[in-house]
mmCIF file of C-alpha atoms and ligand atoms in Angstrom:
data_model
loop_
_atom_site.group_PDB
_atom_site.id
_atom_site.type_symbol
_atom_site.label_atom_id
_atom_site.label_comp_id
_atom_site.label_asym_id
_atom_site.label_seq_id
_atom_site.Cartn_x
_atom_site.Cartn_y
_atom_site.Cartn_z
ATOM 1 C CA UNK A 1 0.087 -0.089 -0.014
ATOM 2 C CA UNK A 2 1.407 3.424 -0.847
ATOM 3 C CA UNK A 3 1.859 5.387 2.340
ATOM 4 C CA UNK A 4 -0.041 8.868 2.827
ATOM 5 C CA UNK A 5 2.116 11.858 2.171
ATOM 6 C CA UNK A 6 1.493 14.284 5.169
ATOM 7 C CA UNK A 7 3.287 17.197 3.116
ATOM 8 C CA UNK A 8 0.521 17.019 0.537
ATOM 9 C CA UNK A 9 -2.244 17.419 3.014
ATOM 10 C CA UNK A 10 -3.886 20.860 3.410
ATOM 11 C CA UNK A 11 -4.926 22.016 6.827
ATOM 12 C CA UNK A 12 -8.413 20.488 6.871
ATOM 13 C CA UNK A 13 -7.131 17.365 5.649
ATOM 14 C CA UNK A 14 -4.254 17.144 8.196
ATOM 15 C CA UNK A 15 -6.791 17.903 11.125
ATOM 16 C CA UNK A 16 -9.310 15.139 10.001
ATOM 17 C CA UNK A 17 -6.402 12.617 9.586
ATOM 18 C CA UNK A 18 -4.941 13.414 13.049
ATOM 19 C CA UNK A 19 -8.467 13.262 14.673
ATOM 20 C CA UNK A 20 -10.333 10.640 12.861
ATOM 21 C CA UNK A 21 -7.366 8.228 11.502
ATOM 22 C CA UNK A 22 -5.056 8.717 14.599
ATOM 23 C CA UNK A 23 -7.467 9.379 17.048
ATOM 24 C CA UNK A 24 -5.365 12.293 18.388
ATOM 25 C CA UNK A 25 -6.202 15.795 19.674
ATOM 26 C CA UNK A 26 -6.412 18.789 17.392
ATOM 27 C CA UNK A 27 -3.158 20.403 18.502
ATOM 28 C CA UNK A 28 -1.058 17.490 17.214
ATOM 29 C CA UNK A 29 -1.866 18.774 13.716
ATOM 30 C CA UNK A 30 -0.075 21.962 14.444
ATOM 31 C CA UNK A 31 2.818 20.143 15.964
ATOM 32 C CA UNK A 32 3.058 17.680 12.827
ATOM 33 C CA UNK A 33 2.613 20.828 10.394
ATOM 34 C CA UNK A 34 5.591 22.652 12.227
ATOM 35 C CA UNK A 35 7.761 19.603 11.546
ATOM 36 C CA UNK A 36 6.804 19.289 7.851
ATOM 37 C CA UNK A 37 7.639 23.019 7.216
ATOM 38 C CA UNK A 38 11.127 22.148 8.446
ATOM 39 C CA UNK A 39 11.409 19.313 6.230
ATOM 40 C CA UNK A 40 11.665 16.694 8.987
ATOM 41 C CA UNK A 41 10.960 13.003 8.860
ATOM 42 C CA UNK A 42 8.284 11.288 11.067
ATOM 43 C CA UNK A 43 11.125 9.927 13.329
ATOM 44 C CA UNK A 44 12.521 13.185 13.997
ATOM 45 C CA UNK A 45 9.189 14.524 15.409
ATOM 46 C CA UNK A 46 10.364 14.410 19.085
ATOM 47 C CA UNK A 47 7.449 16.172 20.753
ATOM 48 C CA UNK A 48 5.064 13.120 19.541
ATOM 49 C CA UNK A 49 5.231 9.947 21.583
ATOM 50 C CA UNK A 50 7.472 6.938 20.298
ATOM 51 C CA UNK A 51 4.201 4.880 19.857
ATOM 52 C CA UNK A 52 2.685 7.578 17.891
ATOM 53 C CA UNK A 53 5.632 8.108 15.664
ATOM 54 C CA UNK A 54 5.866 4.398 14.952
ATOM 55 C CA UNK A 55 2.000 4.236 14.193
ATOM 56 C CA UNK A 56 2.401 7.172 11.981
ATOM 57 C CA UNK A 57 5.242 5.798 10.247
ATOM 58 C CA UNK A 58 3.493 2.513 9.111
ATOM 59 C CA UNK A 59 0.757 4.440 7.360
ATOM 60 C CA UNK A 60 2.395 7.825 6.327
ATOM 61 C CA UNK A 61 5.382 9.392 5.351
ATOM 62 C CA UNK A 62 6.310 13.335 5.931
ATOM 63 C CA UNK A 63 8.030 14.378 2.854
ATOM 64 C CA UNK A 64 7.870 11.817 -0.164
ATOM 65 C CA UNK A 65 10.999 13.162 -1.657
ATOM 66 C CA UNK A 66 14.386 12.680 -0.616
ATOM 67 C CA UNK A 67 17.526 14.057 -1.958
ATOM 68 C CA UNK A 68 19.714 11.402 -3.254
ATOM 69 C CA UNK A 69 22.676 13.276 -4.627
ATOM 70 C CA UNK A 70 23.624 16.897 -5.067
ATOM 71 C CA UNK A 71 26.073 18.701 -7.268
ATOM 72 C CA UNK A 72 27.393 22.058 -6.741
ATOM 73 C CA UNK A 73 28.688 24.293 -9.623
ATOM 74 C CA UNK A 74 32.215 25.463 -9.415
ATOM 75 C CA UNK A 75 31.314 28.232 -11.794
ATOM 76 C CA UNK A 76 28.563 29.797 -9.544
ATOM 77 C CA UNK A 77 26.682 28.871 -6.718
ATOM 78 C CA UNK A 78 23.900 26.778 -8.449
ATOM 79 C CA UNK A 79 23.247 23.518 -7.026
ATOM 80 C CA UNK A 80 21.479 20.489 -8.778
ATOM 81 C CA UNK A 81 19.624 17.723 -6.915
ATOM 82 C CA UNK A 82 18.647 14.211 -7.866
ATOM 83 C CA UNK A 83 15.526 13.373 -5.934
ATOM 84 C CA UNK A 84 14.048 9.932 -5.133
ATOM 85 C CA UNK A 85 10.490 9.230 -5.087
ATOM 86 C CA UNK A 86 8.766 6.413 -2.763
ATOM 87 C CA UNK A 87 8.286 4.290 -5.972
ATOM 88 C CA UNK A 88 11.930 4.306 -7.037
ATOM 89 C CA UNK A 89 11.197 7.052 -9.800
ATOM 90 C CA UNK A 90 13.876 9.893 -10.230
ATOM 91 C CA UNK A 91 13.281 13.526 -10.711
ATOM 92 C CA UNK A 92 15.671 16.658 -10.625
ATOM 93 C CA UNK A 93 15.699 20.108 -9.421
ATOM 94 C CA UNK A 94 18.087 22.943 -9.210
ATOM 95 C CA UNK A 95 18.575 25.769 -6.858
ATOM 96 C CA UNK A 96 20.054 29.191 -8.026
ATOM 97 C CA UNK A 97 21.366 31.843 -5.668
ATOM 98 C CA UNK A 98 20.393 35.222 -7.112
ATOM 99 C CA UNK A 99 20.983 38.649 -5.217
ATOM 100 C CA UNK A 100 16.980 38.776 -4.498
ATOM 101 C CA UNK A 101 17.195 35.414 -2.987
ATOM 102 C CA UNK A 102 17.212 31.629 -3.775
ATOM 103 C CA UNK A 103 15.091 30.312 -6.674
ATOM 104 C CA UNK A 104 14.162 26.579 -6.866
ATOM 105 C CA UNK A 105 13.118 24.865 -10.206
ATOM 106 C CA UNK A 106 10.824 22.192 -9.575
ATOM 107 C CA UNK A 107 9.349 19.254 -11.574
ATOM 108 C CA UNK A 108 5.690 18.483 -12.085
ATOM 109 C CA UNK A 109 5.891 15.132 -13.970
ATOM 110 C CA UNK A 110 8.076 12.140 -14.145
ATOM 111 C CA UNK A 111 9.299 12.671 -17.713
ATOM 112 C CA UNK A 112 7.067 14.388 -19.975
ATOM 113 C CA UNK A 113 4.565 13.759 -23.082
ATOM 114 C CA UNK A 114 4.547 16.907 -24.807
ATOM 115 C CA UNK A 115 7.498 15.884 -27.152
ATOM 116 C CA UNK A 116 9.310 19.119 -27.662
ATOM 117 C CA UNK A 117 12.042 18.515 -30.135
ATOM 118 C CA UNK A 118 14.951 20.011 -27.881
ATOM 119 C CA UNK A 119 14.015 18.780 -24.545
ATOM 120 C CA UNK A 120 15.577 16.113 -22.519
ATOM 121 C CA UNK A 121 12.727 15.486 -20.351
ATOM 122 C CA UNK A 122 10.394 14.128 -22.890
ATOM 123 C CA UNK A 123 12.520 11.487 -24.818
ATOM 124 C CA UNK A 124 11.000 8.646 -22.860
ATOM 125 C CA UNK A 125 7.419 10.113 -22.611
ATOM 126 C CA UNK A 126 5.611 10.781 -19.442
ATOM 127 C CA UNK A 127 6.076 7.977 -16.682
ATOM 128 C CA UNK A 128 3.520 9.613 -14.164
ATOM 129 C CA UNK A 129 1.963 12.872 -12.776
ATOM 130 C CA UNK A 130 3.640 14.095 -9.432
ATOM 131 C CA UNK A 131 1.302 14.280 -6.405
ATOM 132 C CA UNK A 132 0.960 17.702 -4.636
ATOM 133 C CA UNK A 133 3.090 16.336 -1.797
ATOM 134 C CA UNK A 134 5.877 15.533 -4.173
ATOM 135 C CA UNK A 135 5.866 18.805 -5.875
ATOM 136 C CA UNK A 136 5.806 20.612 -2.295
ATOM 137 C CA UNK A 137 8.463 17.957 -1.187
ATOM 138 C CA UNK A 138 11.012 19.258 -3.497
ATOM 139 C CA UNK A 139 10.716 22.913 -1.892
ATOM 140 C CA UNK A 140 10.821 21.349 1.686
ATOM 141 C CA UNK A 141 13.823 19.035 1.044
ATOM 142 C CA UNK A 142 15.703 21.817 -0.898
ATOM 143 C CA UNK A 143 15.061 24.424 1.882
ATOM 144 C CA UNK A 144 16.432 22.050 4.508
ATOM 145 C CA UNK A 145 19.701 21.094 2.383
ATOM 146 C CA UNK A 146 20.433 24.725 1.804
ATOM 147 C CA UNK A 147 19.847 25.735 5.213
ATOM 148 C CA UNK A 148 22.177 22.924 6.850
ATOM 149 C CA UNK A 149 24.949 25.120 5.205
ATOM 150 C CA UNK A 150 23.528 28.406 5.697
ATOM 151 C CA UNK A 151 20.577 29.097 8.004
ATOM 152 C CA UNK A 152 19.813 32.311 6.611
ATOM 153 C CA UNK A 153 18.925 30.925 3.032
ATOM 154 C CA UNK A 154 15.817 29.675 1.980
ATOM 155 C CA UNK A 155 13.899 29.148 -1.124
ATOM 156 C CA UNK A 156 12.235 32.502 -2.000
ATOM 157 C CA UNK A 157 11.246 32.211 -5.634
ATOM 158 C CA UNK A 158 9.849 28.963 -7.455
ATOM 159 C CA UNK A 159 9.923 28.382 -11.091
ATOM 160 C CA UNK A 160 7.844 25.314 -12.408
ATOM 161 C CA UNK A 161 10.337 24.841 -14.944
ATOM 162 C CA UNK A 162 11.702 21.257 -14.277
ATOM 163 C CA UNK A 163 10.549 18.058 -16.141
ATOM 164 C CA UNK A 164 6.989 18.062 -17.006
ATOM 165 C CA UNK A 165 4.195 20.005 -18.282
ATOM 166 C CA UNK A 166 2.630 21.631 -15.266
ATOM 167 C CA UNK A 167 -0.796 22.326 -16.900
ATOM 168 C CA UNK A 168 -1.040 18.539 -18.102
ATOM 169 C CA UNK A 169 -1.033 17.768 -14.148
ATOM 170 C CA UNK A 170 -3.364 20.654 -13.444
ATOM 171 C CA UNK A 171 -5.225 19.529 -10.205
ATOM 172 C CA UNK A 172 -2.081 18.681 -8.473
ATOM 173 C CA UNK A 173 -0.276 21.616 -9.475
ATOM 174 C CA UNK A 174 -2.848 24.004 -8.384
ATOM 175 C CA UNK A 175 -3.156 22.258 -5.168
ATOM 176 C CA UNK A 176 0.521 22.687 -4.707
ATOM 177 C CA UNK A 177 0.477 26.321 -5.315
ATOM 178 C CA UNK A 178 -2.112 26.675 -2.572
ATOM 179 C CA UNK A 179 -0.163 24.642 -0.267
ATOM 180 C CA UNK A 180 3.245 26.508 -0.800
ATOM 181 C CA UNK A 181 1.437 29.742 -0.272
ATOM 182 C CA UNK A 182 -0.501 28.778 2.981
ATOM 183 C CA UNK A 183 0.744 31.032 5.792
ATOM 184 C CA UNK A 184 0.542 28.079 8.178
ATOM 185 C CA UNK A 185 2.793 26.232 5.668
ATOM 186 C CA UNK A 186 5.863 27.515 3.809
ATOM 187 C CA UNK A 187 4.096 30.667 2.941
ATOM 188 C CA UNK A 188 5.756 31.368 -0.301
ATOM 189 C CA UNK A 189 4.089 34.189 -2.109
ATOM 190 C CA UNK A 190 2.529 33.346 -5.239
ATOM 191 C CA UNK A 191 3.879 36.662 -6.873
ATOM 192 C CA UNK A 192 7.428 34.953 -6.340
ATOM 193 C CA UNK A 193 6.299 31.705 -8.264
ATOM 194 C CA UNK A 194 6.305 31.271 -12.182
ATOM 195 C CA UNK A 195 4.485 28.403 -14.076
ATOM 196 C CA UNK A 196 5.917 27.702 -17.459
ATOM 197 C CA UNK A 197 3.619 26.063 -20.050
ATOM 198 C CA UNK A 198 4.182 24.942 -23.539
ATOM 199 C CA UNK A 199 0.816 26.437 -24.306
ATOM 200 C CA UNK A 200 -2.241 23.768 -23.327
ATOM 201 C CA UNK A 201 -4.688 26.827 -24.463
ATOM 202 C CA UNK A 202 -7.820 25.579 -22.564
ATOM 203 C CA UNK A 203 -5.914 24.861 -19.302
ATOM 204 C CA UNK A 204 -4.392 28.509 -19.754
ATOM 205 C CA UNK A 205 -8.080 29.851 -19.688
ATOM 206 C CA UNK A 206 -8.877 27.491 -16.643
ATOM 207 C CA UNK A 207 -5.607 28.802 -14.888
ATOM 208 C CA UNK A 208 -6.373 32.529 -15.480
ATOM 209 C CA UNK A 209 -9.646 31.908 -13.483
ATOM 210 C CA UNK A 210 -7.969 30.452 -10.168
ATOM 211 C CA UNK A 211 -7.153 33.823 -8.954
ATOM 212 C CA UNK A 212 -3.698 32.976 -8.059
ATOM 213 C CA UNK A 213 -1.000 35.682 -8.821
ATOM 214 C CA UNK A 214 1.280 33.480 -10.417
ATOM 215 C CA UNK A 215 3.591 34.717 -13.466
ATOM 216 C CA UNK A 216 2.809 32.844 -16.487
ATOM 217 C CA UNK A 217 5.831 31.928 -18.767
ATOM 218 C CA UNK A 218 4.814 30.791 -22.077
ATOM 219 C CA UNK A 219 7.394 28.817 -24.286
ATOM 220 C CA UNK A 220 7.051 30.165 -27.577
ATOM 221 C CA UNK A 221 10.224 29.521 -29.247
ATOM 222 C CA UNK A 222 9.085 30.519 -32.670
ATOM 223 C CA UNK A 223 7.602 33.642 -34.491
ATOM 224 C CA UNK A 224 5.107 31.318 -36.563
ATOM 225 C CA UNK A 225 3.295 27.983 -36.616
ATOM 226 C CA UNK A 226 5.423 26.799 -39.431
ATOM 227 C CA UNK A 227 8.779 26.995 -37.295
ATOM 228 C CA UNK A 228 6.718 26.135 -34.051
ATOM 229 C CA UNK A 229 5.513 22.948 -35.431
ATOM 230 C CA UNK A 230 9.059 21.784 -36.075
ATOM 231 C CA UNK A 231 10.088 22.210 -32.587
ATOM 232 C CA UNK A 232 6.769 21.505 -30.575
ATOM 233 C CA UNK A 233 4.046 19.201 -31.551
ATOM 234 C CA UNK A 234 1.537 21.097 -29.412
ATOM 235 C CA UNK A 235 1.400 23.614 -32.092
ATOM 236 C CA UNK A 236 -0.420 21.154 -34.037
ATOM 237 C CA UNK A 237 -3.265 21.176 -31.524
ATOM 238 C CA UNK A 238 -3.118 24.970 -30.570
ATOM 239 C CA UNK A 239 -2.507 27.494 -33.344
ATOM 240 C CA UNK A 240 -0.341 30.506 -32.523
ATOM 241 C CA UNK A 241 -3.200 33.155 -32.528
ATOM 242 C CA UNK A 242 -4.951 30.974 -29.905
ATOM 243 C CA UNK A 243 -1.896 30.764 -27.802
ATOM 244 C CA UNK A 244 -1.290 34.539 -27.896
ATOM 245 C CA UNK A 245 -5.007 35.257 -27.233
ATOM 246 C CA UNK A 246 -4.749 33.018 -24.116
ATOM 247 C CA UNK A 247 -1.830 34.958 -22.949
ATOM 248 C CA UNK A 248 -3.736 38.226 -23.535
ATOM 249 C CA UNK A 249 -6.673 36.841 -21.439
ATOM 250 C CA UNK A 250 -4.158 35.769 -18.693
ATOM 251 C CA UNK A 251 -2.719 39.337 -18.622
ATOM 252 C CA UNK A 252 -6.291 40.736 -18.486
ATOM 253 C CA UNK A 253 -7.527 38.652 -15.718
ATOM 254 C CA UNK A 254 -4.352 38.778 -13.501
ATOM 255 C CA UNK A 255 -2.892 42.093 -14.419
ATOM 256 C CA UNK A 256 0.595 40.374 -14.763
ATOM 257 C CA UNK A 257 2.791 40.451 -17.761
ATOM 258 C CA UNK A 258 3.287 37.237 -19.464
ATOM 259 C CA UNK A 259 7.042 36.061 -20.030
ATOM 260 C CA UNK A 260 7.576 34.422 -23.548
ATOM 261 C CA UNK A 261 10.381 31.856 -23.193
ATOM 262 C CA UNK A 262 12.409 31.710 -26.655
ATOM 263 C CA UNK A 263 15.177 29.256 -27.014
ATOM 264 C CA UNK A 264 17.396 30.387 -29.806
ATOM 265 C CA UNK A 265 18.332 27.223 -32.088
ATOM 266 C CA UNK A 266 21.042 27.755 -34.812
ATOM 267 C CA UNK A 267 19.387 27.634 -38.449
ATOM 268 C CA UNK A 268 15.904 27.421 -37.094
ATOM 269 C CA UNK A 269 14.482 30.370 -35.171
ATOM 270 C CA UNK A 270 17.245 32.736 -34.715
ATOM 271 C CA UNK A 271 17.692 35.045 -37.702
ATOM 272 C CA UNK A 272 16.603 38.743 -37.709
ATOM 273 C CA UNK A 273 13.859 38.035 -39.790
ATOM 274 C CA UNK A 274 12.333 35.653 -37.193
ATOM 275 C CA UNK A 275 12.991 38.457 -34.664
ATOM 276 C CA UNK A 276 11.144 41.006 -36.854
ATOM 277 C CA UNK A 277 8.193 38.850 -36.873
ATOM 278 C CA UNK A 278 8.306 37.974 -33.412
ATOM 279 C CA UNK A 279 7.996 41.548 -32.419
ATOM 280 C CA UNK A 280 5.155 42.052 -34.826
ATOM 281 C CA UNK A 281 3.302 39.076 -33.049
ATOM 282 C CA UNK A 282 3.871 40.477 -29.684
ATOM 283 C CA UNK A 283 3.106 44.275 -30.303
ATOM 284 C CA UNK A 284 0.903 45.835 -27.767
ATOM 285 C CA UNK A 285 1.143 42.770 -25.427
ATOM 286 C CA UNK A 286 2.159 43.421 -21.837
ATOM 287 C CA UNK A 287 5.243 41.037 -21.850
ATOM 288 C CA UNK A 288 8.942 40.375 -21.641
ATOM 289 C CA UNK A 289 10.956 37.937 -23.816
ATOM 290 C CA UNK A 290 13.365 35.587 -22.144
ATOM 291 C CA UNK A 291 16.124 34.443 -24.650
ATOM 292 C CA UNK A 292 17.766 31.162 -23.948
ATOM 293 C CA UNK A 293 20.786 29.951 -26.074
ATOM 294 C CA UNK A 294 19.682 26.627 -26.461
ATOM 295 C CA UNK A 295 21.150 23.943 -24.275
ATOM 296 C CA UNK A 296 22.761 21.228 -26.491
ATOM 297 C CA UNK A 297 21.135 17.984 -25.875
ATOM 298 C CA UNK A 298 23.151 15.239 -27.261
ATOM 299 C CA UNK A 299 20.366 12.992 -28.410
ATOM 300 C CA UNK A 300 18.793 15.875 -30.513
ATOM 301 C CA UNK A 301 20.816 17.340 -33.577
ATOM 302 C CA UNK A 302 19.807 20.839 -32.372
ATOM 303 C CA UNK A 303 22.415 23.558 -31.030
ATOM 304 C CA UNK A 304 22.756 26.952 -30.117
ATOM 305 C CA UNK A 305 23.618 29.958 -32.414
ATOM 306 C CA UNK A 306 26.703 32.234 -31.931
ATOM 307 C CA UNK A 307 26.821 34.731 -29.417
ATOM 308 C CA UNK A 308 26.699 37.429 -32.141
ATOM 309 C CA UNK A 309 23.408 36.088 -33.500
ATOM 310 C CA UNK A 310 21.868 35.991 -29.964
ATOM 311 C CA UNK A 311 22.782 39.398 -29.291
ATOM 312 C CA UNK A 312 21.660 40.642 -32.851
ATOM 313 C CA UNK A 313 18.263 39.014 -32.049
ATOM 314 C CA UNK A 314 18.123 40.894 -28.868
ATOM 315 C CA UNK A 315 18.972 44.183 -30.440
ATOM 316 C CA UNK A 316 16.208 43.739 -33.227
ATOM 317 C CA UNK A 317 13.549 43.035 -30.584
ATOM 318 C CA UNK A 318 14.727 46.191 -28.620
ATOM 319 C CA UNK A 319 14.675 48.070 -31.733
ATOM 320 C CA UNK A 320 10.838 47.183 -31.914
ATOM 321 C CA UNK A 321 10.314 48.037 -28.281
ATOM 322 C CA UNK A 322 9.995 44.522 -27.156
ATOM 323 C CA UNK A 323 11.813 44.006 -23.903
ATOM 324 C CA UNK A 324 14.093 41.083 -24.077
ATOM 325 C CA UNK A 325 16.934 39.601 -21.916
ATOM 326 C CA UNK A 326 19.386 36.819 -22.574
ATOM 327 C CA UNK A 327 19.108 34.255 -19.756
ATOM 328 C CA UNK A 328 22.349 33.891 -18.185
ATOM 329 C CA UNK A 329 23.674 30.278 -18.321
ATOM 330 C CA UNK A 330 23.774 28.857 -14.727
ATOM 331 C CA UNK A 331 25.382 25.425 -13.622
ATOM 332 C CA UNK A 332 26.799 24.782 -17.089
ATOM 333 C CA UNK A 333 29.285 22.180 -15.523
ATOM 334 C CA UNK A 334 26.472 20.116 -13.610
ATOM 335 C CA UNK A 335 23.913 19.612 -16.434
ATOM 336 C CA UNK A 336 21.838 22.322 -15.236
ATOM 337 C CA UNK A 337 19.333 22.254 -17.869
ATOM 338 C CA UNK A 338 15.917 20.527 -17.591
ATOM 339 C CA UNK A 339 15.820 16.571 -17.766
ATOM 340 C CA UNK A 340 19.644 16.236 -18.413
ATOM 341 C CA UNK A 341 20.820 15.061 -15.061
ATOM 342 C CA UNK A 342 18.104 12.473 -14.557
ATOM 343 C CA UNK A 343 18.729 11.235 -18.168
ATOM 344 C CA UNK A 344 22.495 10.802 -17.595
ATOM 345 C CA UNK A 345 21.841 9.059 -14.254
ATOM 346 C CA UNK A 346 19.267 6.661 -16.086
ATOM 347 C CA UNK A 347 21.517 5.973 -19.170
ATOM 348 C CA UNK A 348 24.557 5.132 -16.989
ATOM 349 C CA UNK A 349 22.682 2.919 -14.976
ATOM 350 C CA UNK A 350 21.547 0.892 -17.869
ATOM 351 C CA UNK A 351 23.894 -2.059 -18.512
HETATM 352 N N1 SAH B 1 6.713 22.130 -20.023
HETATM 353 C C1 SAH B 1 6.968 23.573 -19.492
HETATM 354 C C2 SAH B 1 7.912 23.609 -18.441
HETATM 355 C C3 SAH B 1 9.255 22.762 -18.582
HETATM 356 S S1 SAH B 1 10.586 23.338 -19.347
HETATM 357 C C4 SAH B 1 7.097 24.311 -20.694
HETATM 358 O O1 SAH B 1 7.250 23.704 -22.004
HETATM 359 O O2 SAH B 1 7.233 25.570 -20.545
HETATM 360 C C5 SAH B 1 11.135 24.763 -18.924
HETATM 361 C C6 SAH B 1 11.668 25.584 -20.138
HETATM 362 O O3 SAH B 1 12.956 25.032 -20.767
HETATM 363 C C7 SAH B 1 10.899 25.640 -21.344
HETATM 364 O O4 SAH B 1 10.643 26.984 -21.900
HETATM 365 C C8 SAH B 1 11.441 24.701 -22.350
HETATM 366 O O5 SAH B 1 10.983 24.914 -23.658
HETATM 367 C C9 SAH B 1 12.897 24.976 -22.125
HETATM 368 N N2 SAH B 1 13.778 23.954 -22.409
HETATM 369 C C10 SAH B 1 13.665 22.548 -22.808
HETATM 370 N N3 SAH B 1 14.873 22.105 -23.208
HETATM 371 C C11 SAH B 1 15.705 23.112 -23.356
HETATM 372 C C12 SAH B 1 16.960 23.265 -24.000
HETATM 373 N N4 SAH B 1 17.642 22.160 -24.313
HETATM 374 N N5 SAH B 1 17.490 24.514 -24.147
HETATM 375 C C13 SAH B 1 16.709 25.435 -23.918
HETATM 376 N N6 SAH B 1 15.534 25.414 -23.240
HETATM 377 C C14 SAH B 1 14.957 24.223 -23.067
#
């Protein structure tokens, strides 16, 4: 039997579990919550009796996510984690240290079924969705890890940009967002959270109605459908105009600007003609463009353009009044990009 994941329970669920399943009094729920926030395991919850801890351990786990390995970049302070899940699946995450605080990149699925041509996470399809406790568990585990070294550190910003398509695991992701924001929980402001999607249009409309002040990042990667379809199969389901319209709706509903992710791929989407066309498509939209020189994925025959091409692309957008920045490459020596580490470990593990 799968053990219950305490970290994935909201306050009402935890209270019901404590009173009805455990037959304990209400204040135990508060005690347990405090331990959960610190990333503690059940046997560390020392203000519970040994008998209760042992009973609890039989049916539940505090945090379903454990850091199996961590790798620190020698180039910057980026640290990559390989996490293990209760069923033996592996996911990965990365924490980046910026002047405004630590940013954690979290995964929402084991693998992914979106099939983007340049992405390592999708090479073997989607294995399964992560539970709310497994998404939150990454934050709790990372927090605990970085605080061991420096108690003043904590995860301040979260980007849902690890493996998986967040809107393809909609209910669990929305529950995670509510949990992580809970003042009695980790209490992270949703203004510090970005959700990145490849553009599942109907879900983007649903998400705009949730009333969560999350920043939406849209993986655009092309100035038109013809090029987008070469890189992203999802473009066959939802045409460009529909994706942009869904972004406009998100801006109107939430008042927050949209971030467009644009991975620059050599000879595919990176010449100035593409920049001009992109500027035209985005005109009048409250947005910012994040340019990412492609992280080479060995299994795919795609690579990044030259630095000059990247800079020319950015200048061209600026000329047309589209704000754009080139994403700083972090953790290049530790397989910093999405899906690469898990894949490396999985392929090495194969005989
Ligand atoms: N499924 C979501 C989030 C996961 S990926 C999405 O598609 O947005 C987070 C970002 O990394 C996306 O913009 C994705 O397109 C990008 N990405 C994936 N592989 C990449 C690579 N090899 N180089 C650069 N960006 C990549």
